[in-house]
PDB file of C-alpha atoms in Angstrom:
ATOM      1  CA  MET U1490      57.005 -14.269 -94.657  1.00  0.00           C
ATOM      2  CA  THR U1491      56.198 -15.803 -91.281  1.00  0.00           C
ATOM      3  CA  PRO U1492      55.105 -19.463 -91.360  1.00  0.00           C
ATOM      4  CA  ARG U1493      51.557 -20.140 -90.293  1.00  0.00           C
ATOM      5  CA  LYS U1494      51.149 -23.423 -88.458  1.00  0.00           C
ATOM      6  CA  TYR U1495      47.864 -24.791 -87.258  1.00  0.00           C
ATOM      7  CA  PRO U1496      47.788 -27.646 -84.753  1.00  0.00           C
ATOM      8  CA  SER U1497      46.298 -30.897 -85.910  1.00  0.00           C
ATOM      9  CA  PRO U1498      43.026 -31.813 -84.211  1.00  0.00           C
ATOM     10  CA  ARG U1499      44.262 -35.370 -83.986  1.00  0.00           C
ATOM     11  CA  SER U1500      45.473 -36.046 -80.474  1.00  0.00           C
ATOM     12  CA  HIS U1501      46.887 -39.528 -80.963  1.00  0.00           C
ATOM     13  CA  ARG U1502      50.387 -40.122 -82.223  1.00  0.00           C
ATOM     14  CA  ARG U1503      50.736 -40.834 -85.933  1.00  0.00           C
ATOM     15  CA  ARG U1504      52.624 -43.799 -87.264  1.00  0.00           C
ATOM     16  CA  PRO U1505      55.855 -42.372 -88.724  1.00  0.00           C
ATOM     17  CA  ARG U1506      56.388 -43.017 -92.400  1.00  0.00           C
ATOM     18  CA  ARG U1507      59.558 -41.892 -94.099  1.00  0.00           C
ATOM     19  CA  PHE U1508      58.943 -39.417 -96.911  1.00  0.00           C
ATOM     20  CA  ALA U1509      55.194 -40.042 -96.717  1.00  0.00           C
ATOM     21  CA  GLY U1510      52.916 -37.827 -98.718  1.00  0.00           C
ATOM     22  CA  LEU U1511      55.402 -36.344-101.148  1.00  0.00           C
ATOM     23  CA  LEU U1512      52.523 -35.777-103.506  1.00  0.00           C
ATOM     24  CA  LEU U1513      53.750 -32.231-103.931  1.00  0.00           C
ATOM     25  CA  ALA U1514      56.463 -33.415-106.242  1.00  0.00           C
ATOM     26  CA  ALA U1515      53.866 -34.931-108.533  1.00  0.00           C
ATOM     27  CA  LEU U1516      52.043 -31.612-108.568  1.00  0.00           C
ATOM     28  CA  LEU U1517      55.297 -29.734-108.989  1.00  0.00           C
ATOM     29  CA  THR U1518      56.543 -31.972-111.769  1.00  0.00           C
ATOM     30  CA  GLY U1519      53.235 -31.694-113.612  1.00  0.00           C
ATOM     31  CA  GLY U1520      53.351 -27.914-113.366  1.00  0.00           C
ATOM     32  CA  LEU U1521      56.954 -27.706-114.521  1.00  0.00           C
ATOM     33  CA  ALA U1522      56.530 -30.014-117.474  1.00  0.00           C
ATOM     34  CA  THR U1523      54.058 -27.739-119.252  1.00  0.00           C
ATOM     35  CA  PRO U1524      54.642 -26.648-122.838  1.00  0.00           C
ATOM     36  CA  ALA U1525      56.483 -23.417-123.636  1.00  0.00           C
ATOM     37  CA  ALA U1526      54.604 -20.202-122.858  1.00  0.00           C
ATOM     38  CA  GLU U1527      52.176 -18.995-125.485  1.00  0.00           C
ATOM     39  CA  ALA U1528      52.651 -15.596-127.131  1.00  0.00           C
ATOM     40  CA  ASP U1529      49.760 -13.993-125.218  1.00  0.00           C
ATOM     41  CA  GLU U1530      51.265 -14.798-121.787  1.00  0.00           C
ATOM     42  CA  LYS U1531      53.290 -12.163-119.945  1.00  0.00           C
ATOM     43  CA  PRO U1532      57.049 -12.495-120.380  1.00  0.00           C
ATOM     44  CA  PHE U1533      59.181 -13.050-117.267  1.00  0.00           C
ATOM     45  CA  GLY U1534      60.236  -9.371-117.211  1.00  0.00           C
ATOM     46  CA  ASP U1535      56.625  -8.303-116.555  1.00  0.00           C
ATOM     47  CA  LEU U1536      56.385 -10.166-113.241  1.00  0.00           C
ATOM     48  CA  PRO U1537      56.399  -8.095-110.047  1.00  0.00           C
ATOM     49  CA  PRO U1538      59.573  -8.340-107.903  1.00  0.00           C
ATOM     50  CA  GLN U1539      59.982 -11.883-106.594  1.00  0.00           C
ATOM     51  CA  GLU U1540      61.375 -13.209-103.312  1.00  0.00           C
ATOM     52  CA  PRO U1541      63.903 -16.029-103.672  1.00  0.00           C
ATOM     53  CA  GLY U1542      62.526 -19.453-102.810  1.00  0.00           C
ATOM     54  CA  VAL U1543      59.169 -21.179-103.111  1.00  0.00           C
ATOM     55  CA  THR U1544      56.012 -21.254-100.999  1.00  0.00           C
ATOM     56  CA  LEU U1545      55.343 -24.573 -99.249  1.00  0.00           C
ATOM     57  CA  ARG U1546      51.738 -25.282 -98.306  1.00  0.00           C
ATOM     58  CA  VAL U1547      50.861 -28.472 -96.430  1.00  0.00           C
ATOM     59  CA  PHE U1548      47.282 -29.688 -95.968  1.00  0.00           C
ATOM     60  CA  ASP U1549      46.510 -32.267 -93.250  1.00  0.00           C
ATOM     61  CA  ILE U1550      44.008 -34.646 -94.884  1.00  0.00           C
ATOM     62  CA  GLN U1551      43.532 -36.776 -91.708  1.00  0.00           C
ATOM     63  CA  SER U1552      42.655 -39.945 -93.576  1.00  0.00           C
ATOM     64  CA  PRO U1553      44.601 -42.430 -95.689  1.00  0.00           C
ATOM     65  CA  LEU U1554      45.065 -41.365 -99.311  1.00  0.00           C
ATOM     66  CA  SER U1555      44.622 -43.914-102.084  1.00  0.00           C
ATOM     67  CA  LYS U1556      44.912 -41.336-104.877  1.00  0.00           C
ATOM     68  CA  LEU U1557      45.763 -37.689-105.413  1.00  0.00           C
ATOM     69  CA  CYS U1558      42.891 -35.691-103.932  1.00  0.00           C
ATOM     70  CA  ASP U1559      41.461 -32.332-104.965  1.00  0.00           C
ATOM     71  CA  LEU U1560      41.751 -29.514-102.461  1.00  0.00           C
ATOM     72  CA  LYS U1561      38.616 -27.463-101.821  1.00  0.00           C
ATOM     73  CA  PRO U1562      38.636 -23.905-103.190  1.00  0.00           C
ATOM     74  CA  ALA U1563      40.096 -21.482-100.619  1.00  0.00           C
ATOM     75  CA  GLN U1564      41.078 -24.386 -98.338  1.00  0.00           C
ATOM     76  CA  THR U1565      43.433 -23.102 -95.633  1.00  0.00           C
ATOM     77  CA  PRO U1566      46.758 -24.942 -95.380  1.00  0.00           C
ATOM     78  CA  ASN U1567      48.046 -26.192 -92.025  1.00  0.00           C
ATOM     79  CA  VAL U1568      51.543 -24.976 -92.964  1.00  0.00           C
ATOM     80  CA  ASP U1569      52.243 -22.001 -95.243  1.00  0.00           C
ATOM     81  CA  LYS U1570      55.854 -20.809 -95.413  1.00  0.00           C
ATOM     82  CA  LEU U1571      58.593 -19.576 -97.722  1.00  0.00           C
ATOM     83  CA  ILE U1572      61.447 -22.062 -98.145  1.00  0.00           C
ATOM     84  CA  PRO U1573      64.716 -21.697-100.096  1.00  0.00           C
ATOM     85  CA  ASN U1574      64.314 -24.797-102.303  1.00  0.00           C
ATOM     86  CA  VAL U1575      62.646 -28.172-102.774  1.00  0.00           C
ATOM     87  CA  ASP U1576      65.161 -30.827-101.716  1.00  0.00           C
ATOM     88  CA  TRP U1577      64.001 -32.915 -98.765  1.00  0.00           C
ATOM     89  CA  SER U1578      65.727 -35.941 -97.306  1.00  0.00           C
ATOM     90  CA  SER U1579      63.286 -36.321 -94.389  1.00  0.00           C
ATOM     91  CA  THR U1580      59.747 -35.363 -93.379  1.00  0.00           C
ATOM     92  CA  GLU U1581      60.913 -32.632 -90.963  1.00  0.00           C
ATOM     93  CA  GLY U1582      60.092 -29.792 -93.364  1.00  0.00           C
ATOM     94  CA  PHE U1583      56.409 -30.715 -93.585  1.00  0.00           C
ATOM     95  CA  GLY U1584      55.244 -30.826 -89.990  1.00  0.00           C
ATOM     96  CA  PHE U1585      53.348 -34.047 -90.776  1.00  0.00           C
ATOM     97  CA  THR U1586      54.487 -37.626 -91.343  1.00  0.00           C
ATOM     98  CA  ASP U1587      51.411 -39.204 -92.917  1.00  0.00           C
ATOM     99  CA  ASN U1588      48.108 -38.353 -94.645  1.00  0.00           C
ATOM    100  CA  PHE U1589      48.973 -34.942 -96.013  1.00  0.00           C
ATOM    101  CA  VAL U1590      49.192 -33.154 -99.358  1.00  0.00           C
ATOM    102  CA  SER U1591      51.911 -30.632-100.115  1.00  0.00           C
ATOM    103  CA  GLN U1592      51.763 -27.859-102.671  1.00  0.00           C
ATOM    104  CA  ILE U1593      54.718 -25.816-103.929  1.00  0.00           C
ATOM    105  CA  ILE U1594      54.202 -22.420-105.563  1.00  0.00           C
ATOM    106  CA  GLY U1595      56.998 -20.543-107.286  1.00  0.00           C
ATOM    107  CA  ASN U1596      58.416 -19.229-110.529  1.00  0.00           C
ATOM    108  CA  ILE U1597      61.282 -20.655-112.527  1.00  0.00           C
ATOM    109  CA  ASN U1598      63.431 -18.450-114.720  1.00  0.00           C
ATOM    110  CA  VAL U1599      64.616 -20.501-117.690  1.00  0.00           C
ATOM    111  CA  PRO U1600      67.408 -18.388-119.195  1.00  0.00           C
ATOM    112  CA  THR U1601      67.883 -20.483-122.337  1.00  0.00           C
ATOM    113  CA  ASP U1602      65.967 -23.053-124.339  1.00  0.00           C
ATOM    114  CA  GLY U1603      67.074 -26.582-123.658  1.00  0.00           C
ATOM    115  CA  THR U1604      66.289 -29.820-121.910  1.00  0.00           C
ATOM    116  CA  TYR U1605      65.813 -29.651-118.150  1.00  0.00           C
ATOM    117  CA  THR U1606      65.392 -32.628-115.826  1.00  0.00           C
ATOM    118  CA  PHE U1607      63.181 -32.658-112.740  1.00  0.00           C
ATOM    119  CA  ARG U1608      63.178 -35.621-110.369  1.00  0.00           C
ATOM    120  CA  LEU U1609      60.667 -37.137-107.955  1.00  0.00           C
ATOM    121  CA  ILE U1610      61.655 -39.646-105.290  1.00  0.00           C
ATOM    122  CA  SER U1611      58.909 -40.954-103.034  1.00  0.00           C
ATOM    123  CA  ASP U1612      58.043 -43.946-100.882  1.00  0.00           C
ATOM    124  CA  ASP U1613      54.298 -43.811-101.466  1.00  0.00           C
ATOM    125  CA  GLY U1614      53.979 -44.099-105.227  1.00  0.00           C
ATOM    126  CA  SER U1615      53.359 -40.434-105.918  1.00  0.00           C
TER     127      SER U1615
END
C-alpha cells in the first residue's frame, strides 16, 4: 500500500510538541478493550487474507483540541499508510506535530484466552 500524503494548507510553521495528538492510542485502547466476540460474529478463520501491520490514518484538524473530536463520515485522512506496528517514540511517523487525530485500523489474533495489557503514553492527556 502506497502512503497518501496531502500537504497542509497551513503555510506557517507549527510549534513543535513532543508526542502531541496521540489520541489514536485512546481510540485504539478503547477498541481493543471490548468484550469477547459474540457467537454471531465471524470467527477469525473467516477473515479474508490479511497483510501484516496496521493502517495509520492521520487527520489534520488545524485547530487546538480540547477534547476528542468526531471525524466526519467519509472524511479523507491527510496520511493513510500501512505500518508494521504501533510503537512511537517521536512524532516523525505522523507527519504532524500538533492539532491532529490519528486512527489505527487492524486485526489482532488472540490465540488463547487470558489477560492482555495495552499501554498508552501521551503528553496531552489522551
